[in-house]
mmCIF file of C-alpha atoms in Angstrom:
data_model
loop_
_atom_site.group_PDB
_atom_site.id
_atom_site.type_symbol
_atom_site.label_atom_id
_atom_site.label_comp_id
_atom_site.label_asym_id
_atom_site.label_seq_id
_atom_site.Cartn_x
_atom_site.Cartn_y
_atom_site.Cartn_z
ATOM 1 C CA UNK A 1 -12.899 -90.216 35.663
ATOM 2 C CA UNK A 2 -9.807 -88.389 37.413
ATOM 3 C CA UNK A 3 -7.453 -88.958 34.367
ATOM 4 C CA UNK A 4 -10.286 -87.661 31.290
ATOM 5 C CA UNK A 5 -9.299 -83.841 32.053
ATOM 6 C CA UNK A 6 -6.055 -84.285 32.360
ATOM 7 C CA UNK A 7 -5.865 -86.330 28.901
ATOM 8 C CA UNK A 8 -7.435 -84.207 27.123
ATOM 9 C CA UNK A 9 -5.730 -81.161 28.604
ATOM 10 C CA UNK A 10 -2.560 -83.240 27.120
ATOM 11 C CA UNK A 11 -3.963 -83.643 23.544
ATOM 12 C CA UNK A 12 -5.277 -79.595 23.739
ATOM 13 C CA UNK A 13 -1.502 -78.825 24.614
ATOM 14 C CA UNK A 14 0.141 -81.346 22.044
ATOM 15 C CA UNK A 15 -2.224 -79.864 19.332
ATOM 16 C CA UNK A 16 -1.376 -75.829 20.208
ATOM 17 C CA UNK A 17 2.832 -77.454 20.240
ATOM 18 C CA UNK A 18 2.153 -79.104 16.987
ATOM 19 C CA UNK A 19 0.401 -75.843 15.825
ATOM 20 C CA UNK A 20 3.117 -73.491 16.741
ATOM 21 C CA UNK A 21 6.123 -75.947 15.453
ATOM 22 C CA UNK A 22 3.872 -75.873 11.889
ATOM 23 C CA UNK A 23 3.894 -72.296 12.039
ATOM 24 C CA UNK A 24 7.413 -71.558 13.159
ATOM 25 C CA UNK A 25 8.442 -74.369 9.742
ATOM 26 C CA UNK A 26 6.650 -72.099 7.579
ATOM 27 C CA UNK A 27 8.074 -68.961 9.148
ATOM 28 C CA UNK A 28 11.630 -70.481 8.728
ATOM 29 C CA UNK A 29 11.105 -71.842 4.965
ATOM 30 C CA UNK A 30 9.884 -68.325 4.341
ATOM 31 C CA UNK A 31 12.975 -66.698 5.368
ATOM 32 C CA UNK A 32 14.647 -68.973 3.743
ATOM 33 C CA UNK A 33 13.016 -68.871 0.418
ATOM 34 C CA UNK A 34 13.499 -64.804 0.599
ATOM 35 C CA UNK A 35 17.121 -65.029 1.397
ATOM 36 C CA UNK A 36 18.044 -67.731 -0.844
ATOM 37 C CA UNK A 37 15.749 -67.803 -3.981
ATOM 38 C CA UNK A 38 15.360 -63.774 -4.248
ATOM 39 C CA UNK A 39 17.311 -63.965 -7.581
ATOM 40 C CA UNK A 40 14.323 -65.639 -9.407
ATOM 41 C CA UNK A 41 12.347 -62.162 -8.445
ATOM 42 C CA UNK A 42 13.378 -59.394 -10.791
ATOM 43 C CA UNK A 43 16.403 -57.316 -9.161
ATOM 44 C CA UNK A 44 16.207 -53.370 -9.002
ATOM 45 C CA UNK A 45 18.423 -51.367 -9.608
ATOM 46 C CA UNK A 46 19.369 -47.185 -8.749
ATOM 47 C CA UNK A 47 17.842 -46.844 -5.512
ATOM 48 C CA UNK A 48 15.017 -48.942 -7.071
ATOM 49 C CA UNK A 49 14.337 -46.669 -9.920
ATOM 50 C CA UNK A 50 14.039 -48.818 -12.857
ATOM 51 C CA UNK A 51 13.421 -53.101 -12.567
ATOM 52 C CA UNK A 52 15.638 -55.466 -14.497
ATOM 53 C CA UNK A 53 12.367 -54.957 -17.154
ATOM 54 C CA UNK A 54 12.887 -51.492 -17.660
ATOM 55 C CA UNK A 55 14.676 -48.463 -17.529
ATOM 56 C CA UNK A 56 17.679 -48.289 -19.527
ATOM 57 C CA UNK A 57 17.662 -52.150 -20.806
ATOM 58 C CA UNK A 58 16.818 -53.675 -23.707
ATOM 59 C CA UNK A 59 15.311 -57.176 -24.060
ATOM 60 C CA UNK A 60 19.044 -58.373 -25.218
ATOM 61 C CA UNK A 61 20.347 -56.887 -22.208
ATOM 62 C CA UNK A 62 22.563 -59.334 -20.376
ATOM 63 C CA UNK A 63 25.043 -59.706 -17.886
ATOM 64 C CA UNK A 64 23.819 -56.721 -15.786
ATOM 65 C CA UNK A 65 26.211 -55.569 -12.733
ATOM 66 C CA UNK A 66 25.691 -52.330 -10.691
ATOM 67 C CA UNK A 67 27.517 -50.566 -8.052
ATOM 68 C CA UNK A 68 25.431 -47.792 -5.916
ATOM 69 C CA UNK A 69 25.176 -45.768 -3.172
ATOM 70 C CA UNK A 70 21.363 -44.451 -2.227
ATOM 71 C CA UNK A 71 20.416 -41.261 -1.217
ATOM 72 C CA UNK A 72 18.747 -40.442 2.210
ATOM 73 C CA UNK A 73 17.086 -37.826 4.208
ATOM 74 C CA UNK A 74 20.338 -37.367 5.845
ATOM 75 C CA UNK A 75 22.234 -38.394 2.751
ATOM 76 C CA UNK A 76 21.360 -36.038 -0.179
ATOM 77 C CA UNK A 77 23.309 -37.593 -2.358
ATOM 78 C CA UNK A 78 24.264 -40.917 -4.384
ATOM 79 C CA UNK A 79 25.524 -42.181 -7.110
ATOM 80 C CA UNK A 80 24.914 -45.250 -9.464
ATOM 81 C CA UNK A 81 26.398 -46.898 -12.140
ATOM 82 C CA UNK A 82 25.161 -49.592 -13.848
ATOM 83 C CA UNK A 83 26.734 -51.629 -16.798
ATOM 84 C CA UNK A 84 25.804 -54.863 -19.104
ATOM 85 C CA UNK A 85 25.827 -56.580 -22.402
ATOM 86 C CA UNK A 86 23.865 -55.227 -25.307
ATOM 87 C CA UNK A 87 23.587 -58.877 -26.729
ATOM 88 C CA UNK A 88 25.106 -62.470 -26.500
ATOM 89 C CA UNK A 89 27.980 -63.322 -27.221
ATOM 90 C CA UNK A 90 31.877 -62.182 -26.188
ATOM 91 C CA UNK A 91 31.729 -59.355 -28.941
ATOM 92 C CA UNK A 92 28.450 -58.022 -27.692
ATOM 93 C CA UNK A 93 28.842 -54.435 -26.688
ATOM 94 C CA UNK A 94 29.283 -52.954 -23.464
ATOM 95 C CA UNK A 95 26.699 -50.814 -22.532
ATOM 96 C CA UNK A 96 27.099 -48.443 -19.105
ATOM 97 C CA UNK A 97 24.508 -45.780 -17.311
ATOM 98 C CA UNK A 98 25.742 -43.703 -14.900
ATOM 99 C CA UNK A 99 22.899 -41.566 -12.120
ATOM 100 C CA UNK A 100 24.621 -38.769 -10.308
ATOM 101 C CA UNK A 101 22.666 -36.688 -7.385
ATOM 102 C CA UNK A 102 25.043 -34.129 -5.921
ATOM 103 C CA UNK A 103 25.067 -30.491 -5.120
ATOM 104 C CA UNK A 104 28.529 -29.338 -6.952
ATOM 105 C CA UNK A 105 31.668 -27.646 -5.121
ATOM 106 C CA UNK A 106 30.839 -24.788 -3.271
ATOM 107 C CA UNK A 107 34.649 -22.614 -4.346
ATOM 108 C CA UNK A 108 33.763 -20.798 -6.926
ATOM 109 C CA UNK A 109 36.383 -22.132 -9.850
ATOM 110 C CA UNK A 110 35.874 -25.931 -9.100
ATOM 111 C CA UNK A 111 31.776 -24.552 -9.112
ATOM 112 C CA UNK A 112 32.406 -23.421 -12.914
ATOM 113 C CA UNK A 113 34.812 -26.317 -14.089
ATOM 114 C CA UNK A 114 31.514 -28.594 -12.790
ATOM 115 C CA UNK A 115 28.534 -26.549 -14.461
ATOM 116 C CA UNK A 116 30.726 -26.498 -17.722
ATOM 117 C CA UNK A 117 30.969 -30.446 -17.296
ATOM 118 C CA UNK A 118 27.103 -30.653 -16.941
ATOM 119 C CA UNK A 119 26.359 -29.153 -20.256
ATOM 120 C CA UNK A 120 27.666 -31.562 -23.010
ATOM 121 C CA UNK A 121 27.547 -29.404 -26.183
ATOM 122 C CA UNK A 122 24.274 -29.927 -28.321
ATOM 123 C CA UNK A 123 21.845 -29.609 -25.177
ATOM 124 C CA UNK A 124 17.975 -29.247 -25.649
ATOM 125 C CA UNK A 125 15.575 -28.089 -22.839
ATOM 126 C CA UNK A 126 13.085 -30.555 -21.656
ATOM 127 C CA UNK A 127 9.742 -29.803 -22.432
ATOM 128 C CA UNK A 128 7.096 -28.303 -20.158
ATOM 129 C CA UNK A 129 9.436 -25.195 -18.784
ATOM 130 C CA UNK A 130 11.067 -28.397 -16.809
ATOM 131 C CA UNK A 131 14.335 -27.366 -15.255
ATOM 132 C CA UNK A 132 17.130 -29.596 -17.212
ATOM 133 C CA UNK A 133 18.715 -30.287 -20.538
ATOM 134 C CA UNK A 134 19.513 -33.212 -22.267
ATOM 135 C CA UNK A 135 21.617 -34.570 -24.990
ATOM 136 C CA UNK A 136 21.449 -38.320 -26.784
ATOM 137 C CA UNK A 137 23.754 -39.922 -23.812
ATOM 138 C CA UNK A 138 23.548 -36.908 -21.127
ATOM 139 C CA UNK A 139 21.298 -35.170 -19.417
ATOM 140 C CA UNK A 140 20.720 -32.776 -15.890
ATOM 141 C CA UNK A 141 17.596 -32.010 -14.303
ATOM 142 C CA UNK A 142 17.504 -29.596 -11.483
ATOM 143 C CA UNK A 143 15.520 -30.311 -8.506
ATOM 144 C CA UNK A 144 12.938 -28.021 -6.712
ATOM 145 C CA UNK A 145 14.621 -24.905 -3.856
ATOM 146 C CA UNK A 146 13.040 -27.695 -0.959
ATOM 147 C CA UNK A 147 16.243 -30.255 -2.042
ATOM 148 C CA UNK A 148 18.631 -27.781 -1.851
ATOM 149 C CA UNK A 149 21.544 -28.176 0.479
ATOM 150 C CA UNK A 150 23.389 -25.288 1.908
ATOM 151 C CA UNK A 151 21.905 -22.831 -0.245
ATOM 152 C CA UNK A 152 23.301 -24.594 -3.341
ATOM 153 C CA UNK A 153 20.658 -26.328 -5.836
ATOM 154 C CA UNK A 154 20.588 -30.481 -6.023
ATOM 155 C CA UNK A 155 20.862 -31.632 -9.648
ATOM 156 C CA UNK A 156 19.925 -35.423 -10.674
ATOM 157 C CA UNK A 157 22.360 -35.902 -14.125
ATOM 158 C CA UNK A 158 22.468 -39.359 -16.705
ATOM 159 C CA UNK A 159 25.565 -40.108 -18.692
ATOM 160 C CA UNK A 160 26.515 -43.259 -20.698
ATOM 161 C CA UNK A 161 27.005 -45.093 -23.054
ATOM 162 C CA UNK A 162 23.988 -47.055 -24.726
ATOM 163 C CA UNK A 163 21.216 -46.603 -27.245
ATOM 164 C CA UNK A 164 18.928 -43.818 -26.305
ATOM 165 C CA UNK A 165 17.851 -40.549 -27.682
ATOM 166 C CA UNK A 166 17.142 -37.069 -25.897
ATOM 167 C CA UNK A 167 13.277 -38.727 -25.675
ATOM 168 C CA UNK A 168 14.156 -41.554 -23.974
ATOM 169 C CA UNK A 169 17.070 -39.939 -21.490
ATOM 170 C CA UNK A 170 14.946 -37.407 -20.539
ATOM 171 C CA UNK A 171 12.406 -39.935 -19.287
ATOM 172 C CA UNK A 172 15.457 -41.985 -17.882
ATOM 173 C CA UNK A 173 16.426 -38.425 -16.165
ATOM 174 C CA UNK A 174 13.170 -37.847 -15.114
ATOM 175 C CA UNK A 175 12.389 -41.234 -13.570
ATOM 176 C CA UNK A 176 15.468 -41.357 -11.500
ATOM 177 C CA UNK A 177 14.890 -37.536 -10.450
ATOM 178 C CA UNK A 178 11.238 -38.713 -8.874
ATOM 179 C CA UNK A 179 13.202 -41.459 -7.305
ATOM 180 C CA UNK A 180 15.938 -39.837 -5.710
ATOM 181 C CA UNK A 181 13.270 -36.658 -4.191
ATOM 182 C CA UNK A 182 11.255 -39.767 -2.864
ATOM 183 C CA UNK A 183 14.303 -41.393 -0.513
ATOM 184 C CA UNK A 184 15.125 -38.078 0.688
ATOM 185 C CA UNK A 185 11.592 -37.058 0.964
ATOM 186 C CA UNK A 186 13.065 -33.338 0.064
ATOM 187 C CA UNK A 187 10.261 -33.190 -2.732
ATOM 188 C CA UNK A 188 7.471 -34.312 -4.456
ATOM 189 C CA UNK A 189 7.483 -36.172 -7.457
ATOM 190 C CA UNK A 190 8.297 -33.925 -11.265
ATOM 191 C CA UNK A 191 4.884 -33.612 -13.002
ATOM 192 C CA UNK A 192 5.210 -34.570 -16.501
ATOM 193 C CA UNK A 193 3.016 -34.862 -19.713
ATOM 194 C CA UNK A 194 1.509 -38.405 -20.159
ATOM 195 C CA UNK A 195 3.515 -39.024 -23.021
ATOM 196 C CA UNK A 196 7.579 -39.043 -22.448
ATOM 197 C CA UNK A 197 9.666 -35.836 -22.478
ATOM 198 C CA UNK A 198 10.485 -34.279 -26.246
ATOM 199 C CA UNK A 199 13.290 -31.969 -26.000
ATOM 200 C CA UNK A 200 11.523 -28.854 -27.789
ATOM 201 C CA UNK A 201 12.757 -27.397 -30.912
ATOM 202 C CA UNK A 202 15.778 -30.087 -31.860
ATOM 203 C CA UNK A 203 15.113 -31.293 -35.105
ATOM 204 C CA UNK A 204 16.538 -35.413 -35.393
ATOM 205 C CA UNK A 205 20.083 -34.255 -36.309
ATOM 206 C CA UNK A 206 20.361 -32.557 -33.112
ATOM 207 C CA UNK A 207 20.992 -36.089 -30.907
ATOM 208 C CA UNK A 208 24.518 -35.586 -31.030
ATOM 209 C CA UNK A 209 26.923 -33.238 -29.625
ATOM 210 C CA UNK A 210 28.008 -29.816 -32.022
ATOM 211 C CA UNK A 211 30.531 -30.783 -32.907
ATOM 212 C CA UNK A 212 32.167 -34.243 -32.019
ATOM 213 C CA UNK A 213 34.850 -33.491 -28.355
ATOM 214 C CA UNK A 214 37.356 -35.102 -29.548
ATOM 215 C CA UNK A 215 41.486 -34.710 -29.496
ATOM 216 C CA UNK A 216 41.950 -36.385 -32.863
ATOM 217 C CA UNK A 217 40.247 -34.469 -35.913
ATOM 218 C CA UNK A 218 36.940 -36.006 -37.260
ATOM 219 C CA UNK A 219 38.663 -36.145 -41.167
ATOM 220 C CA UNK A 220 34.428 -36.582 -42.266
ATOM 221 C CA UNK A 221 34.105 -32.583 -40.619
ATOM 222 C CA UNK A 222 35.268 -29.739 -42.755
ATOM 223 C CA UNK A 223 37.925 -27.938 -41.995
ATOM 224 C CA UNK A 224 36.301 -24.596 -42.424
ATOM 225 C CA UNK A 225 34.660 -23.698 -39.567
ATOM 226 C CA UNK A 226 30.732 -24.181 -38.931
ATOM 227 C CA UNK A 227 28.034 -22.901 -36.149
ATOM 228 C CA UNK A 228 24.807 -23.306 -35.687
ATOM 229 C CA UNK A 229 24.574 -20.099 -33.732
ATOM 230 C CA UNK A 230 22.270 -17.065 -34.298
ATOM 231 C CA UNK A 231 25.417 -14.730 -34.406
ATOM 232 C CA UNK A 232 26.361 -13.048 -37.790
ATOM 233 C CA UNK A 233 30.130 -13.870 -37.410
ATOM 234 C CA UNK A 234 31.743 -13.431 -41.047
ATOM 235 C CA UNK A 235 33.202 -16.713 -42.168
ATOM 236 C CA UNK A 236 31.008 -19.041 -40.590
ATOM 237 C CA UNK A 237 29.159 -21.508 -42.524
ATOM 238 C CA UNK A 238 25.455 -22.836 -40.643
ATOM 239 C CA UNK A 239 25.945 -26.456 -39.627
ATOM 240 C CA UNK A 240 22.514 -26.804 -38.084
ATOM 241 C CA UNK A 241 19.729 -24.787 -36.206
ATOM 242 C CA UNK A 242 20.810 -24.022 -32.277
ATOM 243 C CA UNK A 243 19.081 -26.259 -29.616
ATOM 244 C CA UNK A 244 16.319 -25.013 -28.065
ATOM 245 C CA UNK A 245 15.819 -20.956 -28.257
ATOM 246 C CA UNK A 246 15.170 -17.286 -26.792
ATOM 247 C CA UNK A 247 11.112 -17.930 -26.318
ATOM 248 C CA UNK A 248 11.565 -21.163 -23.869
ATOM 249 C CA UNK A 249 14.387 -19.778 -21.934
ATOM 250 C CA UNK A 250 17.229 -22.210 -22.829
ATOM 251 C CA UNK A 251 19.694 -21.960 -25.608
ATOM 252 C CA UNK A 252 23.186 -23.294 -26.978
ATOM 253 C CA UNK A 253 24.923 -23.033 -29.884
ATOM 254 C CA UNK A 254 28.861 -24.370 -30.940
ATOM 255 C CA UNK A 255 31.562 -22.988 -33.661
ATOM 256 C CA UNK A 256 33.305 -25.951 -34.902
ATOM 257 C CA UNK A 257 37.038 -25.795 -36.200
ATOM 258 C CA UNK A 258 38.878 -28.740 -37.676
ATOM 259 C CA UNK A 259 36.693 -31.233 -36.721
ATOM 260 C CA UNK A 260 36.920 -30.294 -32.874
ATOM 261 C CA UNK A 261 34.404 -27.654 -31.249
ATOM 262 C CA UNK A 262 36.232 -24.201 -30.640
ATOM 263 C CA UNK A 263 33.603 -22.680 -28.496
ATOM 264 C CA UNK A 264 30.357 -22.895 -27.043
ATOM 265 C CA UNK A 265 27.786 -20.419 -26.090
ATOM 266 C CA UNK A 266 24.612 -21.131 -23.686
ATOM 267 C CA UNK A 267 21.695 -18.961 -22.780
ATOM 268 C CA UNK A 268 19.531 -19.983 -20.230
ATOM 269 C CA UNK A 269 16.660 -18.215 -18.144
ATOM 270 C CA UNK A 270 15.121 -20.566 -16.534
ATOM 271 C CA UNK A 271 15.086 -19.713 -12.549
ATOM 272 C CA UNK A 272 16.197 -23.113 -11.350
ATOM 273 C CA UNK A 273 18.948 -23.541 -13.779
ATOM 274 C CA UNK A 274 19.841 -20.217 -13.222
ATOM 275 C CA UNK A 275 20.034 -20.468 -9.662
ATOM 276 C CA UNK A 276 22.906 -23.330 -10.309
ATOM 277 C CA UNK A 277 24.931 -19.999 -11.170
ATOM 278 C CA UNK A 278 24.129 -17.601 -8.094
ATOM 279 C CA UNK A 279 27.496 -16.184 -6.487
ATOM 280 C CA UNK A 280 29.712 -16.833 -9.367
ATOM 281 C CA UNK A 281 29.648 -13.510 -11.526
ATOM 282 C CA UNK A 282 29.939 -11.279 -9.287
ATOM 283 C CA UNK A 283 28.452 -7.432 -8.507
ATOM 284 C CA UNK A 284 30.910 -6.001 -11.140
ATOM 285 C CA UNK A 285 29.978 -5.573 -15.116
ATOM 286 C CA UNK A 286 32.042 -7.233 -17.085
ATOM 287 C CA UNK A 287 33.290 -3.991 -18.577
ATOM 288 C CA UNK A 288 32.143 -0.471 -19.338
ATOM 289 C CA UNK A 289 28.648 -0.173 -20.787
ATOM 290 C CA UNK A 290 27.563 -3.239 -19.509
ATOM 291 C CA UNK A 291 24.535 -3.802 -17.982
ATOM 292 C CA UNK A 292 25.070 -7.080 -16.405
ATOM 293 C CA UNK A 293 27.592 -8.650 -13.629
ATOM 294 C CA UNK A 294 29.556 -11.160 -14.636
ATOM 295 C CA UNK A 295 33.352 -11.670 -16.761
ATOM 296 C CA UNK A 296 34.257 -11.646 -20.266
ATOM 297 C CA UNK A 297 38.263 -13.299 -20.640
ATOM 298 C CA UNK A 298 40.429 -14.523 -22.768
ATOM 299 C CA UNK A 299 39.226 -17.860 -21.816
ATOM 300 C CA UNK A 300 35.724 -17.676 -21.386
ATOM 301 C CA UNK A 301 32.839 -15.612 -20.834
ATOM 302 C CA UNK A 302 29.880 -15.278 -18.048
ATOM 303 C CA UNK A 303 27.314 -12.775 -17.146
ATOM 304 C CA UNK A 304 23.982 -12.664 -15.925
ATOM 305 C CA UNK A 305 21.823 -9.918 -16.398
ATOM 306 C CA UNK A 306 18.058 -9.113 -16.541
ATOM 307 C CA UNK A 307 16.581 -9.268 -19.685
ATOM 308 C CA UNK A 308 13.307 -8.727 -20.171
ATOM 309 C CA UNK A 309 12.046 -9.153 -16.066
ATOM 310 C CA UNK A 310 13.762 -12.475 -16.379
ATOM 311 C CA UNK A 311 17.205 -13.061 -14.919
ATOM 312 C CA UNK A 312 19.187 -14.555 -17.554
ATOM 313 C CA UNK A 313 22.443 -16.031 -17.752
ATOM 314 C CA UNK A 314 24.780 -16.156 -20.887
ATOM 315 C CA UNK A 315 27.938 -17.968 -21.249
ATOM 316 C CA UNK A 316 30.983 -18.943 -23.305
ATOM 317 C CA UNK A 317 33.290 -21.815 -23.516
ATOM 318 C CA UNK A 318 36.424 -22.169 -25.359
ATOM 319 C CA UNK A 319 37.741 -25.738 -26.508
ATOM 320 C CA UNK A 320 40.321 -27.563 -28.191
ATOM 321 C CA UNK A 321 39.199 -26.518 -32.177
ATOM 322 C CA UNK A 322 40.231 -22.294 -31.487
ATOM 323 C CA UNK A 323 40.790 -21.092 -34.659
ATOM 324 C CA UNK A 324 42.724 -17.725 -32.948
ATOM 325 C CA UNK A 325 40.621 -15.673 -34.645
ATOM 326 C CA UNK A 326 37.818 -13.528 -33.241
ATOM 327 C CA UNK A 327 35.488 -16.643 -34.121
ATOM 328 C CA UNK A 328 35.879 -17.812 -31.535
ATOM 329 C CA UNK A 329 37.109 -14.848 -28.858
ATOM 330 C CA UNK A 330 35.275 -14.367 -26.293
ATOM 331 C CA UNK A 331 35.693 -10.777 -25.991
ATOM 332 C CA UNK A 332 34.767 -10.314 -30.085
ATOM 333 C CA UNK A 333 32.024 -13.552 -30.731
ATOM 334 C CA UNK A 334 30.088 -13.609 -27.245
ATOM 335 C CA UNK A 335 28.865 -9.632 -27.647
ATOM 336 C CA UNK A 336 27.726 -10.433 -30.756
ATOM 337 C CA UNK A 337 26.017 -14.059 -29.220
ATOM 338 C CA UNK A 338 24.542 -11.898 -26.225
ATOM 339 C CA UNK A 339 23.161 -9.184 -29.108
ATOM 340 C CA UNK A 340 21.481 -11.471 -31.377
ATOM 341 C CA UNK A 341 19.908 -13.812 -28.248
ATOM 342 C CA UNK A 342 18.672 -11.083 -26.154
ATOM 343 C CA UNK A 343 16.959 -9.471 -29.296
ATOM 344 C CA UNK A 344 15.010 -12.543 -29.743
ATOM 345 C CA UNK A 345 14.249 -12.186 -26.083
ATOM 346 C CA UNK A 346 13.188 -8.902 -26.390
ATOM 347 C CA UNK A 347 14.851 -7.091 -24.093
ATOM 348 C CA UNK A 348 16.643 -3.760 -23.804
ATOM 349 C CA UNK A 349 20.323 -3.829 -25.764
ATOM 350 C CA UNK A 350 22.358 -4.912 -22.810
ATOM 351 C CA UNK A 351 25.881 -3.441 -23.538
ATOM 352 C CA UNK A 352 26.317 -0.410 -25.379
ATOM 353 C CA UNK A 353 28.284 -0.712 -29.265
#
């Protein structure tokens, strides 16, 4: 009778051991199956912004690497680039993505060389008076005055090289935009329509740049030169409508010379895209009769002004296709650009003639 208790205290105490050495197995094949078969789950990839399903892949996407670096609450800002096969096979193309989240250079001329590199040539707006442009293969999206970082706005931007359209790289844009607000918690996420972004008013022709940048004339291009700008320059032939226009608040426009674009011109008045341009034209007109702040040179033109209650910023670029004519001079074409846009803004004549 002395020994029952104990013997069954014995088999209580080997069951609980056998219980716990059962439990800490399946704890330890757990770990193990996480650590060493997580392949066979489907890999993310941009700060876990699109699955190995979706995003920018195709179903003959293959051979997928990525390099990153995620944004944080204490971190805002990252970068991603992704790259794979469009296919099987060693001549399959390359395909690449790249996701940018940055702020830009606060000095003033390395501020301007960046906001020229963030509009490609050819931009439309997004739709839904969303702050961001997009081409075919580009696209920038700025995010809400709560992200911004020492005063200076946070932009998500796409570039690549893959098959898209403005449709699809807007939703690409947008996507990764939601993402990047949600790991530094700066915002909430970009209400959309249910369907994906259309870039408004760009007509199909529209998903490539105006025209191809390029050193080496395109000999398919005509060597008079083109525009598809609203400006009544004499000697210019229209090569297609503008992207986007005066009523949404976002405009560009390019004069083509021998097969390389000469200049670009770019209206936007769209407060957070504008806000990308605060500090950098100045208190000073741009010359008498003016009434705006901002430059017009040799080399290029900006101004911001208020045109109809709505600040509004125009600018000029001049590229590698200058004809040397007053085409494409800044201080004779980008009047007559600033003119005929802020007419179809309706708003007072903002230089006199």
């Amino acid at each position: 009778m002395a020994h029952r208790p104990r013997s069954r205290t014995d088999r209580r105490a080997r069951t609980l051991t056998g219980a716990l050495a059962i439990a800490a197995l399946l704890a330890a094949l757990m770990a193990l199956w996480q650590t060493q078969f997580r392949p066979l789950t489907k890999p993310e990839y941009c700060w876990g912004t699109w699955r190995a399903d979706g995003g920018p892949f195709r179903e003959d996407a293959r051979h997928r690497s990525v390099r990153e670096s995620a944004p944080t609450a204490g971190r805002p800002h990252g970068r991603c680039t992704l790259s794979w096969s469009g296919g099987r096979g060693p001549d399959a193309p390359r395909r690449q993505l790249e996701v940018r989240y940055e702020t830009g250079p606060r000095a003033q001329e390395e501020r301007r060389a960046w906001l020229s590199g963030l509009f490609a040539g050819g931009d439309a707006a997004l739709p839904d008076d969303l702050p961001g442009f997009v081409t075919a293969d580009t696209g920038t999206l700025v995010l809400p005055e709560s992200c911004d970082v020492d005063g200076r706005p946070s932009v998500v931007t796409v570039s690549g090289s893959f098959d898209s359209s403005p449709a699809r790289t807007g939703r690409l844009l947008v996507e990764a935009a939601n993402r990047a607000t949600k790991a530094t918690g700066c915002a909430g996420e970009v209400e959309t329509r249910e369907e994906a972004p259309t870039p408004q008013n760009s007509p199909a022709p529209q998903d490539q740049p105006i025209p191809p940048d390029t050193s080496t004339p395109d000999t398919r291009t005509p060597p008079t030169p083109t525009t598809a700008c609203p400006v009544p320059l004499p000697g210019l032939t229209a090569a297609r409508p503008a992207a986007g226009s005066a009523h949404d608040g976002f405009q560009t426009c390019a004069v083509a010379g021998d097969g390389q674009w000469a200049a670009r011109f770019t209206m936007v008045a769209r407060p957070r895209i504008v806000a990308l341009f605060d500090g950098l034209t100045g208190d000073g007109p741009p010359g008498p009769g003016w009434r705006a702040q901002g430059r017009i040179e040799a080399s290029g033109a900006l101004i911001r002004a208020d045109c109809a209650g709505r600040p509004t910023v125009f600018t000029m670029r001049t590229g590698p296709g200058r004809t040397g004519t007053r085409l494409d001079d800044p201080r004779e074409a980008f009047p007559d650009f600033v003119d005929a846009v802020a007419s179809r803004m309706g708003c007072a004549p903002l230089h006199s003639v």
